Short mmCIF file of C-alpha atoms and ligand atoms in Angstrom, two decimals:
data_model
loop_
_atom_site.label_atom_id
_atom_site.label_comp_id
_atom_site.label_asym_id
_atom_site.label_seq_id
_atom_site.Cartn_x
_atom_site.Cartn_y
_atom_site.Cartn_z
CA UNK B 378 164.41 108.55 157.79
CA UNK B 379 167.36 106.34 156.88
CA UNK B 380 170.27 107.24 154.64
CA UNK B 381 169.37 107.70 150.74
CA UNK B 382 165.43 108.01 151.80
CA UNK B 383 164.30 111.59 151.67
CA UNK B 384 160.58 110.49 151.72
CA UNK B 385 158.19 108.13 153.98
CA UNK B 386 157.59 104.56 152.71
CA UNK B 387 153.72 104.10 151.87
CA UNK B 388 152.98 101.60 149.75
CA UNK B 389 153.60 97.98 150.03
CA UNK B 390 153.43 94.94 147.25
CA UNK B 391 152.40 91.79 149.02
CA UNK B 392 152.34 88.65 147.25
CA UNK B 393 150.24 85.48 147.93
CA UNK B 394 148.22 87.56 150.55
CA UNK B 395 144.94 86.08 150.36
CA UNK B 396 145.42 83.94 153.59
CA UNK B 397 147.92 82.94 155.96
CA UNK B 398 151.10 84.82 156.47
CA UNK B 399 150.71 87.32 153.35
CA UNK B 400 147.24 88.09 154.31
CA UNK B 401 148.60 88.46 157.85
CA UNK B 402 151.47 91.20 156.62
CA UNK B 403 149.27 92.85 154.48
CA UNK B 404 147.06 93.87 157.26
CA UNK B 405 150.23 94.42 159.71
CA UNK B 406 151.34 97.16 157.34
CA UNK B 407 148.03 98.59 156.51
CA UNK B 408 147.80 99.62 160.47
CA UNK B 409 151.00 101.30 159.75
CA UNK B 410 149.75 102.93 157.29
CA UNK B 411 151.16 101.68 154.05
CA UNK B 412 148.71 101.43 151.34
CA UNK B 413 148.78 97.79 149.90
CA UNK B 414 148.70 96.10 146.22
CA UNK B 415 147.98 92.58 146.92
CA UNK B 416 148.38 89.62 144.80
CA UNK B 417 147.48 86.18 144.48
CA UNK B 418 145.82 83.66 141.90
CA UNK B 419 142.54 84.49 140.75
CA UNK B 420 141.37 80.91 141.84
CA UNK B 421 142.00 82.64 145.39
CA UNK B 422 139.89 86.22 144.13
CA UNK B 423 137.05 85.72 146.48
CA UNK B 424 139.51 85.88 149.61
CA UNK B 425 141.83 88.33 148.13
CA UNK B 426 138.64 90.54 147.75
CA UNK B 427 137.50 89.68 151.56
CA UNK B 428 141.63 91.10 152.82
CA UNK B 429 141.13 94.15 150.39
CA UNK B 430 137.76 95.00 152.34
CA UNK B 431 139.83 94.72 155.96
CA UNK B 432 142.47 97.06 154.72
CA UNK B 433 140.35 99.34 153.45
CA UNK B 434 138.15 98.98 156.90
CA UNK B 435 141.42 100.22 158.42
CA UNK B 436 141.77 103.54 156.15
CA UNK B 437 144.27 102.43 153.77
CA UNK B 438 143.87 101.76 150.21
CA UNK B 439 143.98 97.72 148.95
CA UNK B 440 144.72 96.76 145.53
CA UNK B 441 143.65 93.81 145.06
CA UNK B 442 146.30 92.14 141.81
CA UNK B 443 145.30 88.69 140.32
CA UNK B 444 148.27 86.67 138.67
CA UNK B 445 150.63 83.84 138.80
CA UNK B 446 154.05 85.00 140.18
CA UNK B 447 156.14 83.02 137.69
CA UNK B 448 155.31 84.38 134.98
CA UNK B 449 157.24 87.43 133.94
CA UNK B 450 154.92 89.22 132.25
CA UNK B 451 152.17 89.22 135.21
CA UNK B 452 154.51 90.56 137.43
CA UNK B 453 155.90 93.05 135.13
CA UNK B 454 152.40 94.10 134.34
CA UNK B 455 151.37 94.00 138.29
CA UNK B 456 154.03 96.13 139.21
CA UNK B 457 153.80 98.93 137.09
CA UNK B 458 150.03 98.98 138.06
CA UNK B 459 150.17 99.18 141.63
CA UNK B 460 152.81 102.08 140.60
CA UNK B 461 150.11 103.92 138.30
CA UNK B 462 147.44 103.72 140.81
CA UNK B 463 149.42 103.77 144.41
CA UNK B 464 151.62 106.59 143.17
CA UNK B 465 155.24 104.19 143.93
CA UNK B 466 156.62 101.33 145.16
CA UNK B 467 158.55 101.08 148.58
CA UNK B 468 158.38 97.65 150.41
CA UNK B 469 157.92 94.23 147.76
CA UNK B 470 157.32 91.05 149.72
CA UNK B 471 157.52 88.26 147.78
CA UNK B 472 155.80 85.62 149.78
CA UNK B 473 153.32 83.26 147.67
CA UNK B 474 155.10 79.93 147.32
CA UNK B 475 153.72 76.44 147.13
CA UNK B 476 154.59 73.30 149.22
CA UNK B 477 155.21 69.83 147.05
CA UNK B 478 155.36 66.75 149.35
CA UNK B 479 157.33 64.27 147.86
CA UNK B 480 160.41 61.98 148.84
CA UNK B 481 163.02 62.16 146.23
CA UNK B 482 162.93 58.93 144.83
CA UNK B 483 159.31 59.61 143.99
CA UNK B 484 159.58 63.04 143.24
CA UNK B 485 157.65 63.93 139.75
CA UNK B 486 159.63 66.43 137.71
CA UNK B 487 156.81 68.32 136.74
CA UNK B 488 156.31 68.56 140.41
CA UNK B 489 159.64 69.53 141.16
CA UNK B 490 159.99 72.43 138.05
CA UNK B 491 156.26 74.34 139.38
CA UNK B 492 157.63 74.63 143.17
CA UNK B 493 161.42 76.28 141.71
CA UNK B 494 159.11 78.35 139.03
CA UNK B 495 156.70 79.39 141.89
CA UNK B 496 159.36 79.54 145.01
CA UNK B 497 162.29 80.48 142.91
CA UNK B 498 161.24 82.38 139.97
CA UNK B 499 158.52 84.07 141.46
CA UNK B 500 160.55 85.34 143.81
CA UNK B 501 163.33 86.67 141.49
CA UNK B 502 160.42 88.03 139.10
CA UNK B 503 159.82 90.00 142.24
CA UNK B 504 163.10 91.15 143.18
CA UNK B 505 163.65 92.07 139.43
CA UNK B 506 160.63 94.66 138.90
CA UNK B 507 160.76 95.72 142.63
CA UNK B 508 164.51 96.65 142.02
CA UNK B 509 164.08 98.26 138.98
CA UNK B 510 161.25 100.70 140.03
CA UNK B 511 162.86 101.57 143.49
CA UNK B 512 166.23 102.36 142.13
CA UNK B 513 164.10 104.56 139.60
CA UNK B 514 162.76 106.38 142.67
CA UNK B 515 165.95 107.03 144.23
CA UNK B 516 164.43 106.64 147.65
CA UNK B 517 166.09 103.52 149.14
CA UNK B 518 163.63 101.07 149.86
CA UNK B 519 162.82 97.14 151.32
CA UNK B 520 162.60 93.82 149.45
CA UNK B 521 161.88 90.46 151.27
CA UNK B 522 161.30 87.19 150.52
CA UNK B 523 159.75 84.13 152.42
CA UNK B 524 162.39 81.78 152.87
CA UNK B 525 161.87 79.10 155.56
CA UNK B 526 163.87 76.99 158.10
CA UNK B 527 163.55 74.47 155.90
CA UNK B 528 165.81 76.81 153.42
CA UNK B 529 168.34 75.89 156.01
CA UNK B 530 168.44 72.72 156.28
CA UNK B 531 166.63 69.23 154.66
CA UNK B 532 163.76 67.57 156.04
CA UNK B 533 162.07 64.19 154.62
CA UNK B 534 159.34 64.51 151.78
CA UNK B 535 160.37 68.09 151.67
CA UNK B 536 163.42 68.30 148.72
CA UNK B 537 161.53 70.43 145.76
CA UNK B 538 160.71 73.09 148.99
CA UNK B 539 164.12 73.16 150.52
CA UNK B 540 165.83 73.69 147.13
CA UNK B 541 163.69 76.46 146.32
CA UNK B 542 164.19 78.25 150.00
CA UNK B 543 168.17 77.41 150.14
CA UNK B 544 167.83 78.95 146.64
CA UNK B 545 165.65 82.66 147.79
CA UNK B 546 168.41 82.59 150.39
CA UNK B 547 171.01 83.04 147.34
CA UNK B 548 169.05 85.02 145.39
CA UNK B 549 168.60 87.53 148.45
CA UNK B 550 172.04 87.76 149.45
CA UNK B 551 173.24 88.56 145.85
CA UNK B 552 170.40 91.42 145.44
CA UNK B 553 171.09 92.87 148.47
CA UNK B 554 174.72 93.44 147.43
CA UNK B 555 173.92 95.08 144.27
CA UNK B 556 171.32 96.96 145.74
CA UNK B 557 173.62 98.48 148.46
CA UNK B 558 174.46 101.63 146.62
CA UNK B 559 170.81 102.13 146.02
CA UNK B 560 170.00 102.26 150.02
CA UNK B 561 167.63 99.50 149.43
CA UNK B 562 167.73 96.54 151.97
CA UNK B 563 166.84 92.63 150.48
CA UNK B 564 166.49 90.31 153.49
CA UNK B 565 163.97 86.93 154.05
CA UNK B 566 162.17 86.16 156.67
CA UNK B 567 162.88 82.19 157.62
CA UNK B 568 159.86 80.60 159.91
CA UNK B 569 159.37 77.83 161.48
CA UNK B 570 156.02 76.16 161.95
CA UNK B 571 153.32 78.53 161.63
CA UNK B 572 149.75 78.11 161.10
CA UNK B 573 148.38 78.56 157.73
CA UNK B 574 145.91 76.74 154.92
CA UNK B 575 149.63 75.50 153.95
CA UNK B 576 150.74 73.65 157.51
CA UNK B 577 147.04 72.31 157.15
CA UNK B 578 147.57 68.87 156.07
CA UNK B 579 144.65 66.57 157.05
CA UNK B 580 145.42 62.85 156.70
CA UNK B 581 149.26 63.88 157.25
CA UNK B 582 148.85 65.96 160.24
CA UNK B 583 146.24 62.52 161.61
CA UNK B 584 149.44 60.21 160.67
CA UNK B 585 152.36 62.46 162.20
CA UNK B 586 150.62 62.80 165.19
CA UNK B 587 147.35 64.65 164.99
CA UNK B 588 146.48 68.13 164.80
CA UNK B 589 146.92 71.73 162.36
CA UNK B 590 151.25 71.48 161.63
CA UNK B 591 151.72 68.12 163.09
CA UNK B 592 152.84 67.49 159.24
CA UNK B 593 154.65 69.80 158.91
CA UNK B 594 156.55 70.06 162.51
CA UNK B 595 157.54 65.98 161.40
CA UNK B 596 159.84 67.88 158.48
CA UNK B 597 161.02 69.71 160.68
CA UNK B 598 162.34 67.37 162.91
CA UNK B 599 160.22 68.17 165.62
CA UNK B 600 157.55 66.28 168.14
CA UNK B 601 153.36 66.83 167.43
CA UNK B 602 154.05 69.36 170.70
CA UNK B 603 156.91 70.92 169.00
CA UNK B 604 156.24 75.13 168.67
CA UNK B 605 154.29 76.42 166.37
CA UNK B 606 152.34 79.98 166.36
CA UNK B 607 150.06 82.46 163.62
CA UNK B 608 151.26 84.34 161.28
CA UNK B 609 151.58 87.40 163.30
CA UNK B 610 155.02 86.38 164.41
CA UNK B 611 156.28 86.50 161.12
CA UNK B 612 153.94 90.12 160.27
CA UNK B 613 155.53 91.61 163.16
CA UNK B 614 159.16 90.84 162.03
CA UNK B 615 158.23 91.94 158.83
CA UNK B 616 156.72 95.41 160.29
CA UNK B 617 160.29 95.89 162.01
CA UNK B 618 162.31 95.49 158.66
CA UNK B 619 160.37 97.74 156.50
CA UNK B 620 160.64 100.39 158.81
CA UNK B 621 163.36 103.17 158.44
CA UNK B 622 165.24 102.29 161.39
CA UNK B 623 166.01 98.47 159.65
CA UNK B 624 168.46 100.18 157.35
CA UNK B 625 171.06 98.34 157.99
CA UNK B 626 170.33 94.89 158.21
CA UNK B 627 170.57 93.29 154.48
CA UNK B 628 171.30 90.27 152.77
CA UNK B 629 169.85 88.48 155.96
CA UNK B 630 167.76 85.35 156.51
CA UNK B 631 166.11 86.04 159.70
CA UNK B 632 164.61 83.02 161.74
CA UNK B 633 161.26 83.44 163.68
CA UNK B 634 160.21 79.83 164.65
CA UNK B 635 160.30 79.70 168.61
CA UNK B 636 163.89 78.25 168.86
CA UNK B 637 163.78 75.22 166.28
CA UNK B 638 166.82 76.13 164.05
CA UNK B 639 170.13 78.51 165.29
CA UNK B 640 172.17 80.30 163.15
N1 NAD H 688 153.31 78.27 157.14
C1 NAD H 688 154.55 77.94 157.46
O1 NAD H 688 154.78 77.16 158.42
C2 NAD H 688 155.71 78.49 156.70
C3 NAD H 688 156.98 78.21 157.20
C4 NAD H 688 158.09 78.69 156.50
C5 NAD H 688 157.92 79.45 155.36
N2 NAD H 688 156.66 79.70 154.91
C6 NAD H 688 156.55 80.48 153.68
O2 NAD H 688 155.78 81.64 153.92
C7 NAD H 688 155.05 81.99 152.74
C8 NAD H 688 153.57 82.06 153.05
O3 NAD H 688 153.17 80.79 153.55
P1 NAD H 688 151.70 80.48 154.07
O4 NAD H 688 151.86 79.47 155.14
O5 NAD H 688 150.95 81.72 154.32
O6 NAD H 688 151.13 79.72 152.77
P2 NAD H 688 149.63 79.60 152.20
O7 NAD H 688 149.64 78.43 151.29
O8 NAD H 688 148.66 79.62 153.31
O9 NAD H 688 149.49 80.95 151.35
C9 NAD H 688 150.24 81.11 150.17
C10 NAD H 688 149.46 81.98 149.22
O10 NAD H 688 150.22 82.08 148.00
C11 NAD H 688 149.32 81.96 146.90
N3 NAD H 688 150.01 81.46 145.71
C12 NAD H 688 150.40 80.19 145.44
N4 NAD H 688 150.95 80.13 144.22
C13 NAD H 688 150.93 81.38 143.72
C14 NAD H 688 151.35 81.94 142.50
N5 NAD H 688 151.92 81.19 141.54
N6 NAD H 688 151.16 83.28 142.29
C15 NAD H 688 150.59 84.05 143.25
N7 NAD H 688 150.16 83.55 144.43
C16 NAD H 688 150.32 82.24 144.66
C17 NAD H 688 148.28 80.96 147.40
O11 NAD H 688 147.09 81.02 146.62
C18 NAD H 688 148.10 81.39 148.84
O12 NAD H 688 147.09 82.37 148.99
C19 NAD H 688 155.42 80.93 151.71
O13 NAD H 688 156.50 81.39 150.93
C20 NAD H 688 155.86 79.76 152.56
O14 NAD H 688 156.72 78.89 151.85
C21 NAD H 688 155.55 79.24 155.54
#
């Protein structure tokens, strides 16, 4: 157990987890036996329903959450259900976020306000009801956010996304140090190219070089044949820092993207 935790962590809040990386932690921390509330839009139920089924396959309980992260109310609400029927509330991942493609000089406002009310807000709507129930508990806890490498530096076509991960890098540094005397832990995780619906870009990925990420590797300054992997990379970090033994890394932005971006 780590300092201020007198009891296990069992119950996880995983947003944006029907598909890619969410779905992929949600099922990394149902084999360690965390019982899940997952979220995501309810235009997105029918695969939300399918990862509730696999974590129940594994044992675990799934609660399956339907709402739009930027709105403070939903999460409010979403929260203090998965507390009423989970029992509490030890690891929040806020993770849904939304990719606008866009250069600057074309960039729609509308545009650029839903990716900071998704990427930005969401997250902080997150952090905010997360924090508030765990410090209730008095048992320490772990809150991360998806960040990116693009939250560390630009890319072309990519500006509303790398605001809004250069900002959940802020917001996570300044939670983390209020959260301190609480024994709760706030870091990101920051990948590179990984393989999702949201790396799959079609015409893009045909016109930057062919092929799932080929897109997205162009923002990121790399080659078609630049790395890329699934979403277990990112589960598997994520596994490590909600574990006891992660107590003392906070406030961090930790990079898993197969040696793209160095800190
Ligand atoms: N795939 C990558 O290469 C990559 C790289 C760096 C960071 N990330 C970040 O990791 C996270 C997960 O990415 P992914 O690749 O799995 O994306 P994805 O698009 O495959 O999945 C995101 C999920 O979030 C949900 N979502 C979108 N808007 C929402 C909202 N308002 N409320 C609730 N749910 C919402 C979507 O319906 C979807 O199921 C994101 O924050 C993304 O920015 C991804």
């Amino acid at each position: 157990m780590a300092p201020g935790q007198t009891t296990p962590f069992t119950v996880a809040f995983i947003t944006g987890a029907a598909q890619g990386i969410g779905r992929e932690i949600a099922l990394r921390l149902a084999d360690e036996g965390f019982n899940v509330a997952i979220n995501d839009i309810p235009s997105n139920a029918d695969a939300l329903h399918s990862v509730a089924k696999e974590v129940e396959a594994k044992g675990r309980k799934a609660l399956p959450l339907f709402g739009d992260v930027s709105e403070e109310d939903t999460v409010r609400v979403m929260v203090e259900k998965a507390v009423e029927v989970l029992g509490r509330l030890d690891v929040m991942i806020a993770n849904a976020a939304i990719a606008i493609i866009s250069e600057i000089v074309d960039l729609d406002v509308e545009k650029f306000d839903r990716a900071l009310a998704v990427n930005v807000r969401g997250v902080m709507l997150c952090y905010k009801y997360a924090a508030r129930q765990m410090i209730k508990q008095g048992n320490g806890g772990r809150i991360l956010g998806a960040a990116s490498i693009l939250g560390k530096r630009g890319g072309p076509m990519a500006a509303a996304y790398v605001a809004s991960k250069f900002a959940v890098r802020g917001l996570t540094q300044c939670l983390a140090i209020e959260l301190a005397p609480h024994h709760i832990t706030v870091n990101t995780y920051a990948p590179g190219v990984i393989l999702t619906p949201m790396t799959a870009m079609g015409a893009l990925d045909e016109a930057k070089g062919g092929g799932h990420g080929a897109a997205t590797k162009w923002v990121c300054g790399l080659p078609p044949d630049g790395p890329a992997a699934g979403p277990e990379v990112v589960a598997s970090l994520v596994s490590y820092l909600v574990k006891p033994e992660a107590y003392f890394i906070t406030g961090q932005s930790l990079t898993v993207d197969g040696g793209v971006v160095f800190n």
